[in-house]
Amino acid sequence: MDPRYPRPLKIHLVSSTDSPEFTDFTQSLTRSRIIAFDAEWKPIRTHQSSFPTVSLIQLACQLISDSGESDDSVVFLLDLSSIPLPSIWELLRDAFVSPDILKLGFRFKQDLKYLSSTFSSQGCEQGFDKVEPFMDITSIYQHLQHSQPGRKTSKDIKSLATICKEVLGISLSKELQCSDWSCRPLTEEQKTYAAIDAQCLLEIFNVFQAKIIKEGCLIHSPTESTVNLGLKEVLEKLDVCNKIVRMKFHEALDIVRATTSFIYPNIATEEGMALRTRPRNTLPMDELLVRIVNKYGEEILLNDSDKRARTSKRKSKRRSSVGLICKEKQGQSFEDWQGPPPWDLTLGGDGHPKFLCDVMVEGLAKHLRCVGINAAIPYSKKPEPRVKNLLKNEQLLEIIETFQLKICEDQLMSRCTKCNGRFIQKPLTTEEAVEAAKGFQRIPNCLFDKNLEFWQCMDCNQLYWEGTQYHNAVQKFIDVCKLNE
Ligand SMILES: [Zn+2]
């Protein structure tokens, strides 16, 4: 039992399809009404023209046990670095779209994009394009807040750690989040961390479901709506509601018992594999869950553009070795640049502009970084003038025009101006940023409650946020680089 988690967790690492854990996994899929998903991938430091490769999927399955109880759960960690992906693609896709399984996730669309691209690149071209029925923990959290009368609701997008703390009273450790998830074997801490991240989603949902049962608003027929009832009246009705819930639950149990008797023997003899060819091998949801799904359920759809990795403004050009340009030969006076630039493909370059700016044009280096161009400043003691213009903005335009650099708006603010580094993949929330900034950077109080996105440099850890200054700077570079023209 993990000291940070109040309940013992059942964790199974699945590393091959030829293992007892895999059999256990396929059986559990057929016995799950609710599955919480999460995924881990190796944090990327360099630009990649594709999404990061997911190396682990966590599935926390809420199981219906043989006796019909539904409070048992188990977490499977699917090791995508060792399982041949085509052997589990269908299984996962079926689970993603099964009407019998409610899927839970925390801001899961991004995970799904990465999963889809990981599977596409390894023999499952279709990837994944749909998760339904689905509920996002962020929406569940908002419903939980709204249902507390008089409570001020926040528009902030809270981190999962905060939601867990508030709803479950437990503290999630985030220190392993950026660990290398592609290294094997996974440490015990990594396994526990990964499992908790999925398990806590189930538990948050259970709190939500308990609340719905308590408030009874989904139990009555539409004509008996409790929408206009005060808290007191709701409480008075509670006893009645509980009876109705119990009754419905027993009806559901009867269905479950009736179904299990002929489904389980098949699972046992065919070890779960043949089940994939059957149209419906899962157990139907109970009535309460059906009502929750009908009222609160969402879907995640990936279209073709979602599946393509864009050169986003946060991760664009590959950071490769720095080329030297703007260089005049000793003894020659400065002349306009002629011919293709040194990074040109025909000259054996990699097509990515990079600049080495000496300390005389340090300001220009920062401006170049602001528009997403790789610009290094070497520790040179002998400054020589290399651009004609004296002002940074004009120097920047001079360089852009001389080398015919194509700057697009996506590139703006995509590099750390302090060190030329690249940013993390996912923005941080204010709270995460405050935590990340501890000890070296202060996040001004005035930024709280503004629902800003924070970006951290992967090299020097400097934090940036999209406040007024950011927007002014973007506008300025749009003007300087003449992107509007
Ligand atoms: Zn930096």
Tab-separated table of C-alpha atoms and ligand atoms in Angstrom:
chain	number	residue	atom	x	y	z
A	1	MET	CA	0.000	0.000	0.000
A	2	ASP	CA	1.353	3.332	-0.986
A	3	PRO	CA	1.589	5.774	1.903
A	4	ARG	CA	0.182	8.529	-0.313
A	5	TYR	CA	-2.855	6.496	-1.203
A	6	PRO	CA	-5.488	5.451	1.284
A	7	ARG	CA	-6.429	2.158	-0.316
A	8	PRO	CA	-4.424	-0.832	-1.410
A	9	LEU	CA	-4.161	-0.882	-5.185
A	10	LYS	CA	-4.216	-3.927	-7.379
A	11	ILE	CA	-1.704	-3.231	-10.113
A	12	HIS	CA	-0.901	-5.550	-13.004
A	13	LEU	CA	1.861	-4.761	-15.429
A	14	VAL	CA	1.053	-6.280	-18.815
A	15	SER	CA	4.190	-6.706	-20.928
A	16	SER	CA	3.140	-9.361	-23.419
A	17	THR	CA	-0.025	-10.852	-24.859
A	18	ASP	CA	1.247	-14.255	-23.849
A	19	SER	CA	1.005	-13.761	-20.103
A	20	PRO	CA	-1.465	-14.440	-17.301
A	21	GLU	CA	-1.703	-10.666	-16.794
A	22	PHE	CA	-2.943	-10.231	-20.351
A	23	THR	CA	-5.613	-12.880	-19.886
A	24	ASP	CA	-6.591	-11.130	-16.706
A	25	PHE	CA	-6.730	-7.856	-18.620
A	26	THR	CA	-9.000	-9.113	-21.409
A	27	GLN	CA	-11.312	-10.696	-18.862
A	28	SER	CA	-11.453	-7.521	-16.847
A	29	LEU	CA	-12.434	-5.511	-19.928
A	30	THR	CA	-15.530	-7.641	-20.287
A	31	ARG	CA	-16.386	-7.131	-16.642
A	32	SER	CA	-15.910	-3.364	-16.511
A	33	ARG	CA	-18.626	-0.772	-16.538
A	34	ILE	CA	-16.296	2.123	-15.968
A	35	ILE	CA	-12.681	2.434	-17.062
A	36	ALA	CA	-10.429	5.374	-16.296
A	37	PHE	CA	-7.639	5.960	-18.802
A	38	ASP	CA	-4.327	7.715	-18.610
A	39	ALA	CA	-1.154	7.536	-20.686
A	40	GLU	CA	2.499	8.327	-20.205
A	41	TRP	CA	5.108	9.221	-22.760
A	42	LYS	CA	8.690	10.300	-22.731
A	43	PRO	CA	8.968	14.053	-22.390
A	44	ILE	CA	10.393	15.342	-25.652
A	45	ARG	CA	13.152	17.875	-25.777
A	46	THR	CA	13.615	18.248	-29.468
A	47	HIS	CA	11.223	19.047	-32.217
A	48	GLN	CA	9.626	16.042	-33.764
A	49	SER	CA	7.452	16.081	-36.817
A	50	SER	CA	5.246	13.538	-35.060
A	51	PHE	CA	3.653	13.311	-31.641
A	52	PRO	CA	5.569	11.763	-28.763
A	53	THR	CA	5.435	7.986	-28.532
A	54	VAL	CA	3.211	6.735	-25.758
A	55	SER	CA	5.004	4.049	-23.777
A	56	LEU	CA	2.404	3.205	-21.152
A	57	ILE	CA	-1.387	3.145	-20.946
A	58	GLN	CA	-3.043	2.871	-17.572
A	59	LEU	CA	-6.554	1.495	-17.277
A	60	ALA	CA	-8.289	1.528	-13.919
A	61	CYS	CA	-11.218	-0.860	-14.284
A	62	GLN	CA	-14.222	-0.770	-12.027
A	63	LEU	CA	-15.279	-4.375	-12.052
A	64	ILE	CA	-18.483	-6.206	-11.496
A	65	SER	CA	-17.424	-9.197	-9.451
A	66	ASP	CA	-18.960	-12.645	-9.740
A	67	SER	CA	-21.266	-11.803	-6.875
A	68	GLY	CA	-22.509	-8.732	-8.707
A	69	GLU	CA	-20.794	-6.164	-6.491
A	70	SER	CA	-19.321	-3.266	-8.361
A	71	ASP	CA	-16.865	-1.819	-5.881
A	72	ASP	CA	-13.851	-3.858	-6.892
A	73	SER	CA	-11.215	-2.224	-9.042
A	74	VAL	CA	-7.915	-3.116	-10.638
A	75	VAL	CA	-5.347	-1.103	-12.568
A	76	PHE	CA	-3.629	-2.498	-15.658
A	77	LEU	CA	-0.455	-0.909	-16.932
A	78	LEU	CA	-0.034	-1.798	-20.600
A	79	ASP	CA	3.604	-1.616	-21.563
A	80	LEU	CA	3.403	-0.373	-25.149
A	81	SER	CA	7.150	-0.672	-25.595
A	82	SER	CA	6.958	-4.462	-25.385
A	83	ILE	CA	3.441	-5.426	-26.499
A	84	PRO	CA	3.018	-5.629	-30.299
A	85	LEU	CA	0.480	-2.875	-30.815
A	86	PRO	CA	-1.582	-4.594	-33.543
A	87	SER	CA	-2.387	-7.314	-31.008
A	88	ILE	CA	-4.198	-4.909	-28.702
A	89	TRP	CA	-5.462	-2.230	-31.072
A	90	GLU	CA	-8.869	-3.781	-31.656
A	91	LEU	CA	-9.311	-4.504	-27.980
A	92	LEU	CA	-8.643	-0.894	-27.052
A	93	ARG	CA	-10.686	0.556	-29.873
A	94	ASP	CA	-13.630	-1.610	-28.876
A	95	ALA	CA	-13.322	-0.462	-25.275
A	96	PHE	CA	-13.108	3.194	-26.404
A	97	VAL	CA	-16.412	2.961	-28.261
A	98	SER	CA	-18.244	0.324	-26.235
A	99	PRO	CA	-21.643	1.688	-25.158
A	100	ASP	CA	-21.381	-0.545	-22.093
A	101	ILE	CA	-18.285	1.106	-20.699
A	102	LEU	CA	-18.112	4.658	-19.434
A	103	LYS	CA	-14.639	6.009	-20.080
A	104	LEU	CA	-13.079	8.533	-17.738
A	105	GLY	CA	-10.041	10.682	-18.357
A	106	PHE	CA	-8.395	13.911	-17.402
A	107	ARG	CA	-7.969	16.216	-20.421
A	108	PHE	CA	-7.769	12.996	-22.363
A	109	LYS	CA	-7.996	14.309	-25.920
A	110	GLN	CA	-4.286	15.011	-26.068
A	111	ASP	CA	-3.497	11.548	-24.727
A	112	LEU	CA	-5.766	10.087	-27.394
A	113	LYS	CA	-3.973	12.003	-30.144
A	114	TYR	CA	-0.625	10.679	-28.989
A	115	LEU	CA	-2.006	7.165	-28.585
A	116	SER	CA	-3.532	7.281	-32.031
A	117	SER	CA	-0.281	8.406	-33.608
A	118	THR	CA	1.725	5.810	-31.660
A	119	PHE	CA	-0.540	3.021	-32.890
A	120	SER	CA	-0.660	4.390	-36.462
A	121	SER	CA	3.111	4.417	-36.645
A	122	GLN	CA	3.303	0.796	-35.549
A	123	GLY	CA	1.043	-1.010	-37.959
A	124	CYS	CA	-2.420	0.168	-36.904
A	125	GLU	CA	-2.970	2.851	-39.493
A	126	GLN	CA	-6.445	3.757	-38.380
A	127	GLY	CA	-5.280	4.710	-34.921
A	128	PHE	CA	-8.162	5.806	-32.730
A	129	ASP	CA	-10.744	8.416	-33.537
A	130	LYS	CA	-13.468	8.186	-30.970
A	131	VAL	CA	-14.075	7.714	-27.278
A	132	GLU	CA	-17.694	7.423	-26.258
A	133	PRO	CA	-19.363	7.548	-23.788
A	134	PHE	CA	-16.768	9.627	-22.020
A	135	MET	CA	-16.637	11.955	-19.042
A	136	ASP	CA	-13.815	14.307	-18.292
A	137	ILE	CA	-12.824	14.691	-14.674
A	138	THR	CA	-12.704	18.459	-15.184
A	139	SER	CA	-16.434	18.457	-16.043
A	140	ILE	CA	-17.220	16.125	-13.165
A	141	TYR	CA	-15.381	18.446	-10.825
A	142	GLN	CA	-17.396	21.389	-12.122
A	143	HIS	CA	-20.645	19.493	-11.548
A	144	LEU	CA	-19.521	18.668	-8.029
A	145	GLN	CA	-18.854	22.320	-7.352
A	146	HIS	CA	-22.095	23.522	-8.865
A	147	SER	CA	-24.089	21.116	-6.772
A	148	GLN	CA	-22.873	22.716	-3.581
A	149	PRO	CA	-25.273	25.567	-2.974
A	150	GLY	CA	-23.769	28.942	-2.222
A	151	ARG	CA	-20.301	27.833	-3.109
A	152	LYS	CA	-18.337	30.101	-5.353
A	153	THR	CA	-17.289	28.232	-8.438
A	154	SER	CA	-13.993	28.880	-10.033
A	155	LYS	CA	-13.434	29.110	-13.771
A	156	ASP	CA	-9.831	28.042	-13.265
A	157	ILE	CA	-8.870	24.791	-14.849
A	158	LYS	CA	-7.597	22.913	-11.842
A	159	SER	CA	-4.820	20.395	-11.952
A	160	LEU	CA	-5.638	16.784	-11.238
A	161	ALA	CA	-3.612	17.038	-8.047
A	162	THR	CA	-5.810	19.886	-6.809
A	163	ILE	CA	-9.023	18.092	-7.710
A	164	CYS	CA	-7.816	14.967	-5.879
A	165	LYS	CA	-6.911	17.002	-2.848
A	166	GLU	CA	-10.306	18.716	-2.772
A	167	VAL	CA	-12.522	15.787	-3.669
A	168	LEU	CA	-10.676	12.815	-2.204
A	169	GLY	CA	-8.460	14.489	0.373
A	170	ILE	CA	-5.333	12.835	-0.957
A	171	SER	CA	-2.097	14.334	-2.238
A	172	LEU	CA	-0.769	13.132	-5.549
A	173	SER	CA	2.928	13.289	-6.053
A	174	LYS	CA	3.842	14.896	-9.357
A	175	GLU	CA	7.570	14.426	-9.124
A	176	LEU	CA	7.594	11.403	-11.419
A	177	GLN	CA	5.514	13.015	-14.128
A	178	CYS	CA	8.520	14.047	-16.149
A	179	SER	CA	10.492	10.878	-15.489
A	180	ASP	CA	11.582	8.882	-18.485
A	181	TRP	CA	8.629	6.635	-19.205
A	182	SER	CA	10.432	4.912	-22.043
A	183	CYS	CA	13.089	3.357	-19.751
A	184	ARG	CA	12.591	-0.250	-18.735
A	185	PRO	CA	12.111	-1.774	-16.277
A	186	LEU	CA	9.776	0.739	-14.692
A	187	THR	CA	10.557	1.392	-11.052
A	188	GLU	CA	8.026	0.443	-8.381
A	189	GLU	CA	7.461	4.156	-7.776
A	190	GLN	CA	6.704	4.735	-11.439
A	191	LYS	CA	4.219	1.860	-11.469
A	192	THR	CA	2.458	3.127	-8.377
A	193	TYR	CA	2.419	6.699	-9.642
A	194	ALA	CA	1.023	5.622	-12.991
A	195	ALA	CA	-1.636	3.433	-11.372
A	196	ILE	CA	-2.752	6.123	-8.926
A	197	ASP	CA	-3.191	8.621	-11.754
A	198	ALA	CA	-5.849	6.389	-13.291
A	199	GLN	CA	-7.323	4.997	-10.080
A	200	CYS	CA	-8.027	8.435	-8.632
A	201	LEU	CA	-10.223	9.230	-11.656
A	202	LEU	CA	-12.440	6.285	-10.755
A	203	GLU	CA	-12.650	7.429	-7.166
A	204	ILE	CA	-13.578	10.978	-8.138
A	205	PHE	CA	-16.318	9.578	-10.330
A	206	ASN	CA	-17.577	7.475	-7.422
A	207	VAL	CA	-17.872	10.593	-5.263
A	208	PHE	CA	-19.813	12.235	-8.078
A	209	GLN	CA	-22.085	9.228	-8.479
A	210	ALA	CA	-22.729	9.045	-4.744
A	211	LYS	CA	-23.708	12.690	-4.801
A	212	ILE	CA	-26.136	12.118	-7.651
A	213	ILE	CA	-27.710	9.228	-5.780
A	214	LYS	CA	-27.952	11.378	-2.674
A	215	GLU	CA	-29.544	14.268	-4.506
A	216	GLY	CA	-31.813	11.900	-6.372
A	217	CYS	CA	-32.154	14.193	-9.342
A	218	LEU	CA	-31.640	11.465	-11.895
A	219	ILE	CA	-33.885	8.975	-10.190
A	220	HIS	CA	-37.243	10.681	-10.517
A	221	SER	CA	-39.234	10.704	-13.670
A	222	PRO	CA	-39.104	14.063	-15.481
A	223	THR	CA	-42.490	15.138	-14.050
A	224	GLU	CA	-41.106	14.871	-10.541
A	225	SER	CA	-38.056	16.986	-11.206
A	226	THR	CA	-36.220	18.216	-8.128
A	227	VAL	CA	-34.818	21.198	-9.969
A	228	ASN	CA	-36.968	23.623	-8.060
A	229	LEU	CA	-36.718	21.932	-4.701
A	230	GLY	CA	-34.831	23.525	-1.843
A	231	LEU	CA	-32.146	21.635	0.005
A	232	LYS	CA	-34.526	20.792	2.850
A	233	GLU	CA	-37.079	19.253	0.535
A	234	VAL	CA	-34.371	17.310	-1.243
A	235	LEU	CA	-33.198	15.923	2.058
A	236	GLU	CA	-36.724	14.928	2.978
A	237	LYS	CA	-37.032	13.108	-0.301
A	238	LEU	CA	-33.686	11.441	0.200
A	239	ASP	CA	-35.042	8.441	2.021
A	240	VAL	CA	-37.461	7.772	-0.787
A	241	CYS	CA	-34.720	8.208	-3.333
A	242	ASN	CA	-32.446	5.738	-1.630
A	243	LYS	CA	-35.146	3.131	-1.784
A	244	ILE	CA	-35.630	3.764	-5.463
A	245	VAL	CA	-31.907	3.554	-6.086
A	246	ARG	CA	-31.695	0.292	-4.216
A	247	MET	CA	-34.573	-1.091	-6.149
A	248	LYS	CA	-33.047	-0.079	-9.472
A	249	PHE	CA	-29.735	-1.496	-8.414
A	250	HIS	CA	-31.303	-4.854	-7.664
A	251	GLU	CA	-32.972	-4.889	-11.037
A	252	ALA	CA	-29.599	-4.224	-12.589
A	253	LEU	CA	-28.046	-6.997	-10.553
A	254	ASP	CA	-30.570	-9.428	-11.887
A	255	ILE	CA	-29.577	-8.495	-15.410
A	256	VAL	CA	-25.927	-8.858	-14.476
A	257	ARG	CA	-26.461	-12.282	-12.922
A	258	ALA	CA	-28.471	-13.451	-15.886
A	259	THR	CA	-25.786	-12.301	-18.305
A	260	THR	CA	-22.732	-13.469	-16.394
A	261	SER	CA	-23.899	-17.043	-16.247
A	262	PHE	CA	-23.447	-17.541	-19.945
A	263	ILE	CA	-20.655	-15.102	-20.639
A	264	TYR	CA	-18.060	-16.144	-18.091
A	265	PRO	CA	-17.633	-19.781	-19.192
A	266	ASN	CA	-16.723	-18.543	-22.665
A	267	ILE	CA	-14.103	-16.220	-21.291
A	268	ALA	CA	-12.559	-19.003	-19.289
A	269	THR	CA	-12.270	-21.410	-22.187
A	270	GLU	CA	-11.264	-18.975	-24.876
A	271	GLU	CA	-8.992	-16.916	-22.680
A	272	GLY	CA	-10.611	-13.729	-23.809
A	273	MET	CA	-9.131	-13.774	-27.275
A	274	ALA	CA	-12.155	-14.958	-29.216
A	275	LEU	CA	-14.278	-12.381	-27.506
A	276	ARG	CA	-13.030	-9.685	-29.797
A	277	THR	CA	-14.857	-11.172	-32.721
A	278	ARG	CA	-18.136	-11.043	-30.857
A	279	PRO	CA	-20.220	-7.956	-31.331
A	280	ARG	CA	-21.021	-7.408	-27.690
A	281	ASN	CA	-19.086	-9.100	-24.956
A	282	THR	CA	-19.434	-6.552	-22.219
A	283	LEU	CA	-22.100	-6.264	-19.569
A	284	PRO	CA	-24.706	-3.551	-19.895
A	285	MET	CA	-24.514	-0.570	-17.582
A	286	ASP	CA	-26.913	-0.406	-14.696
A	287	GLU	CA	-29.776	2.029	-15.014
A	288	LEU	CA	-28.270	4.730	-12.850
A	289	LEU	CA	-25.090	4.728	-14.924
A	290	VAL	CA	-27.128	4.856	-18.126
A	291	ARG	CA	-28.892	7.941	-16.800
A	292	ILE	CA	-25.634	9.576	-15.762
A	293	VAL	CA	-24.181	8.902	-19.201
A	294	ASN	CA	-27.285	10.238	-20.940
A	295	LYS	CA	-27.179	13.414	-18.941
A	296	TYR	CA	-23.464	14.098	-18.540
A	297	GLY	CA	-21.733	11.900	-21.101
A	298	GLU	CA	-19.506	13.426	-23.759
A	299	GLU	CA	-17.531	12.091	-26.668
A	300	ILE	CA	-14.039	12.711	-27.915
A	301	LEU	CA	-13.665	12.795	-31.668
A	302	LEU	CA	-10.353	13.079	-33.464
A	303	ASN	CA	-10.510	14.396	-36.983
A	304	ASP	CA	-7.720	14.142	-39.520
A	305	SER	CA	-6.105	17.395	-38.522
A	306	ASP	CA	-6.087	16.299	-34.864
A	307	LYS	CA	-4.150	13.248	-35.920
A	308	ARG	CA	-1.427	15.220	-37.647
A	309	ALA	CA	1.310	16.666	-35.514
A	310	ARG	CA	1.363	20.336	-36.259
A	311	THR	CA	4.424	22.445	-35.905
A	312	SER	CA	2.907	24.124	-32.926
A	313	LYS	CA	4.170	27.346	-31.521
A	314	ARG	CA	5.503	25.537	-28.501
A	315	LYS	CA	7.588	22.992	-30.317
A	316	SER	CA	8.872	23.829	-33.702
A	317	LYS	CA	12.314	23.641	-35.111
A	318	ARG	CA	14.794	20.979	-34.228
A	319	ARG	CA	17.467	22.257	-31.992
A	320	SER	CA	20.565	21.041	-33.705
A	321	SER	CA	24.124	22.191	-33.723
A	322	VAL	CA	24.467	25.865	-34.248
A	323	GLY	CA	25.705	27.034	-37.625
A	324	LEU	CA	27.721	30.132	-38.067
A	325	ILE	CA	26.354	32.780	-40.341
A	326	CYS	CA	26.514	36.507	-40.727
A	327	LYS	CA	30.172	35.874	-41.071
A	328	GLU	CA	32.396	38.078	-43.134
A	329	LYS	CA	35.848	36.972	-44.065
A	330	GLN	CA	38.670	38.612	-42.191
A	331	GLY	CA	39.720	41.841	-43.765
A	332	GLN	CA	36.657	42.185	-45.967
A	333	SER	CA	34.126	44.861	-45.445
A	334	PHE	CA	30.516	43.949	-44.787
A	335	GLU	CA	28.606	43.101	-47.892
A	336	ASP	CA	25.064	42.032	-48.535
A	337	TRP	CA	24.555	38.335	-48.162
A	338	GLN	CA	24.553	36.550	-51.499
A	339	GLY	CA	23.611	33.036	-52.522
A	340	PRO	CA	21.880	30.388	-50.503
A	341	PRO	CA	22.249	30.475	-46.714
A	342	PRO	CA	24.526	27.897	-45.068
A	343	TRP	CA	21.593	25.842	-43.775
A	344	ASP	CA	20.290	25.378	-47.312
A	345	LEU	CA	19.666	21.733	-48.165
A	346	THR	CA	21.733	22.062	-51.359
A	347	LEU	CA	24.735	22.975	-49.239
A	348	GLY	CA	24.266	19.976	-46.963
A	349	GLY	CA	22.417	21.952	-44.309
A	350	ASP	CA	19.316	20.708	-42.506
A	351	GLY	CA	17.028	23.477	-43.759
A	352	HIS	CA	16.686	25.054	-40.328
A	353	PRO	CA	18.022	28.594	-39.971
A	354	LYS	CA	20.324	29.104	-37.012
A	355	PHE	CA	22.296	32.095	-35.985
A	356	LEU	CA	25.309	32.700	-33.872
A	357	CYS	CA	25.037	36.200	-32.522
A	358	ASP	CA	27.949	37.730	-30.703
A	359	VAL	CA	27.486	39.948	-27.686
A	360	MET	CA	27.228	43.069	-29.842
A	361	VAL	CA	23.915	41.807	-31.147
A	362	GLU	CA	22.716	39.980	-28.077
A	363	GLY	CA	19.452	41.907	-28.277
A	364	LEU	CA	18.969	40.695	-31.822
A	365	ALA	CA	19.517	37.118	-30.642
A	366	LYS	CA	16.661	37.548	-28.198
A	367	HIS	CA	14.450	39.032	-30.877
A	368	LEU	CA	15.249	36.123	-33.184
A	369	ARG	CA	14.266	33.732	-30.406
A	370	CYS	CA	11.028	35.626	-30.002
A	371	VAL	CA	10.130	34.738	-33.558
A	372	GLY	CA	11.168	31.134	-33.107
A	373	ILE	CA	14.574	31.205	-34.772
A	374	ASN	CA	17.462	29.316	-33.232
A	375	ALA	CA	19.953	31.928	-32.101
A	376	ALA	CA	22.959	31.199	-29.914
A	377	ILE	CA	25.255	33.678	-28.215
A	378	PRO	CA	28.804	32.380	-27.906
A	379	TYR	CA	31.150	33.632	-25.214
A	380	SER	CA	33.254	35.711	-27.539
A	381	LYS	CA	35.570	38.418	-26.363
A	382	LYS	CA	36.053	40.036	-29.737
A	383	PRO	CA	32.878	41.633	-30.918
A	384	GLU	CA	32.641	42.578	-34.563
A	385	PRO	CA	29.780	44.413	-36.183
A	386	ARG	CA	27.787	42.171	-38.471
A	387	VAL	CA	24.473	43.806	-39.196
A	388	LYS	CA	23.978	47.273	-40.630
A	389	ASN	CA	21.090	48.437	-38.510
A	390	LEU	CA	21.566	49.570	-34.976
A	391	LEU	CA	18.135	48.920	-33.545
A	392	LYS	CA	16.975	45.441	-32.638
A	393	ASN	CA	13.697	45.623	-34.522
A	394	GLU	CA	15.443	46.772	-37.668
A	395	GLN	CA	18.205	44.234	-37.223
A	396	LEU	CA	15.587	41.529	-36.957
A	397	LEU	CA	13.867	42.636	-40.124
A	398	GLU	CA	17.227	42.900	-41.847
A	399	ILE	CA	18.056	39.300	-40.985
A	400	ILE	CA	14.612	38.082	-41.985
A	401	GLU	CA	14.824	39.829	-45.331
A	402	THR	CA	18.461	39.002	-46.018
A	403	PHE	CA	17.929	35.320	-45.452
A	404	GLN	CA	14.328	35.282	-46.615
A	405	LEU	CA	13.259	33.600	-43.408
A	406	LYS	CA	9.702	32.420	-43.352
A	407	ILE	CA	8.272	33.417	-39.986
A	408	CYS	CA	4.750	32.342	-39.225
A	409	GLU	CA	2.630	33.375	-36.303
A	410	ASP	CA	2.871	29.917	-34.748
A	411	GLN	CA	6.563	30.439	-34.246
A	412	LEU	CA	6.203	33.576	-32.178
A	413	MET	CA	7.216	33.139	-28.542
A	414	SER	CA	8.261	29.557	-29.070
A	415	ARG	CA	11.745	29.822	-27.561
A	416	CYS	CA	13.103	30.816	-24.197
A	417	THR	CA	14.621	34.275	-24.721
A	418	LYS	CA	16.881	33.679	-21.769
A	419	CYS	CA	18.637	30.539	-22.987
A	420	ASN	CA	17.255	29.652	-26.466
A	421	GLY	CA	15.649	26.518	-24.980
A	422	ARG	CA	12.345	24.971	-25.933
A	423	PHE	CA	9.187	24.734	-23.870
A	424	ILE	CA	7.416	21.825	-22.218
A	425	GLN	CA	4.656	20.087	-24.203
A	426	LYS	CA	1.693	20.868	-21.994
A	427	PRO	CA	0.949	24.226	-20.440
A	428	LEU	CA	0.896	24.389	-16.659
A	429	THR	CA	-1.987	25.740	-14.645
A	430	THR	CA	-1.327	28.640	-12.281
A	431	GLU	CA	-0.995	26.263	-9.349
A	432	GLU	CA	1.398	23.981	-11.146
A	433	ALA	CA	3.415	27.008	-12.203
A	434	VAL	CA	3.639	28.308	-8.636
A	435	GLU	CA	4.884	24.892	-7.583
A	436	ALA	CA	7.366	24.741	-10.472
A	437	ALA	CA	8.662	28.240	-9.801
A	438	LYS	CA	9.408	27.614	-6.133
A	439	GLY	CA	12.809	28.861	-5.122
A	440	PHE	CA	13.825	30.792	-8.223
A	441	GLN	CA	10.986	32.756	-9.735
A	442	ARG	CA	8.024	34.529	-8.209
A	443	ILE	CA	4.637	34.308	-9.887
A	444	PRO	CA	2.873	37.626	-9.197
A	445	ASN	CA	-0.361	37.305	-7.228
A	446	CYS	CA	-2.204	39.371	-9.818
A	447	LEU	CA	-1.997	36.412	-12.209
A	448	PHE	CA	-4.112	34.181	-10.024
A	449	ASP	CA	-7.728	33.657	-11.076
A	450	LYS	CA	-6.914	34.698	-14.613
A	451	ASN	CA	-6.883	31.202	-16.029
A	452	LEU	CA	-3.567	31.774	-17.788
A	453	GLU	CA	-1.427	29.148	-19.440
A	454	PHE	CA	2.132	28.864	-18.170
A	455	TRP	CA	5.011	27.489	-20.182
A	456	GLN	CA	8.299	26.367	-18.748
A	457	CYS	CA	11.646	26.255	-20.499
A	458	MET	CA	12.933	22.691	-20.486
A	459	ASP	CA	16.524	23.850	-20.244
A	460	CYS	CA	16.649	26.682	-17.715
A	461	ASN	CA	13.175	26.214	-16.123
A	462	GLN	CA	12.189	29.846	-16.650
A	463	LEU	CA	8.419	30.266	-16.615
A	464	TYR	CA	6.483	32.364	-19.104
A	465	TRP	CA	2.799	33.099	-19.160
A	466	GLU	CA	0.361	34.449	-21.695
A	467	GLY	CA	-0.442	37.727	-19.979
A	468	THR	CA	-0.727	41.256	-21.316
A	469	GLN	CA	3.004	41.529	-21.977
A	470	TYR	CA	2.893	38.331	-23.960
A	471	HIS	CA	0.062	39.555	-26.148
A	472	ASN	CA	1.752	42.920	-26.652
A	473	ALA	CA	4.946	41.165	-27.652
A	474	VAL	CA	3.137	38.904	-30.109
A	475	GLN	CA	1.522	41.950	-31.675
A	476	LYS	CA	4.850	43.727	-31.836
A	477	PHE	CA	6.538	40.849	-33.648
A	478	ILE	CA	3.609	40.498	-35.991
A	479	ASP	CA	4.270	44.131	-36.903
A	480	VAL	CA	8.051	43.928	-36.996
A	481	CYS	CA	8.045	40.774	-39.099
A	482	LYS	CA	5.250	42.224	-41.247
A	483	LEU	CA	3.161	39.077	-40.833
A	484	ASN	CA	0.004	41.028	-41.560
A	485	GLU	CA	1.147	42.216	-44.934
B	1	ZN	ZN	15.461	28.772	-20.886
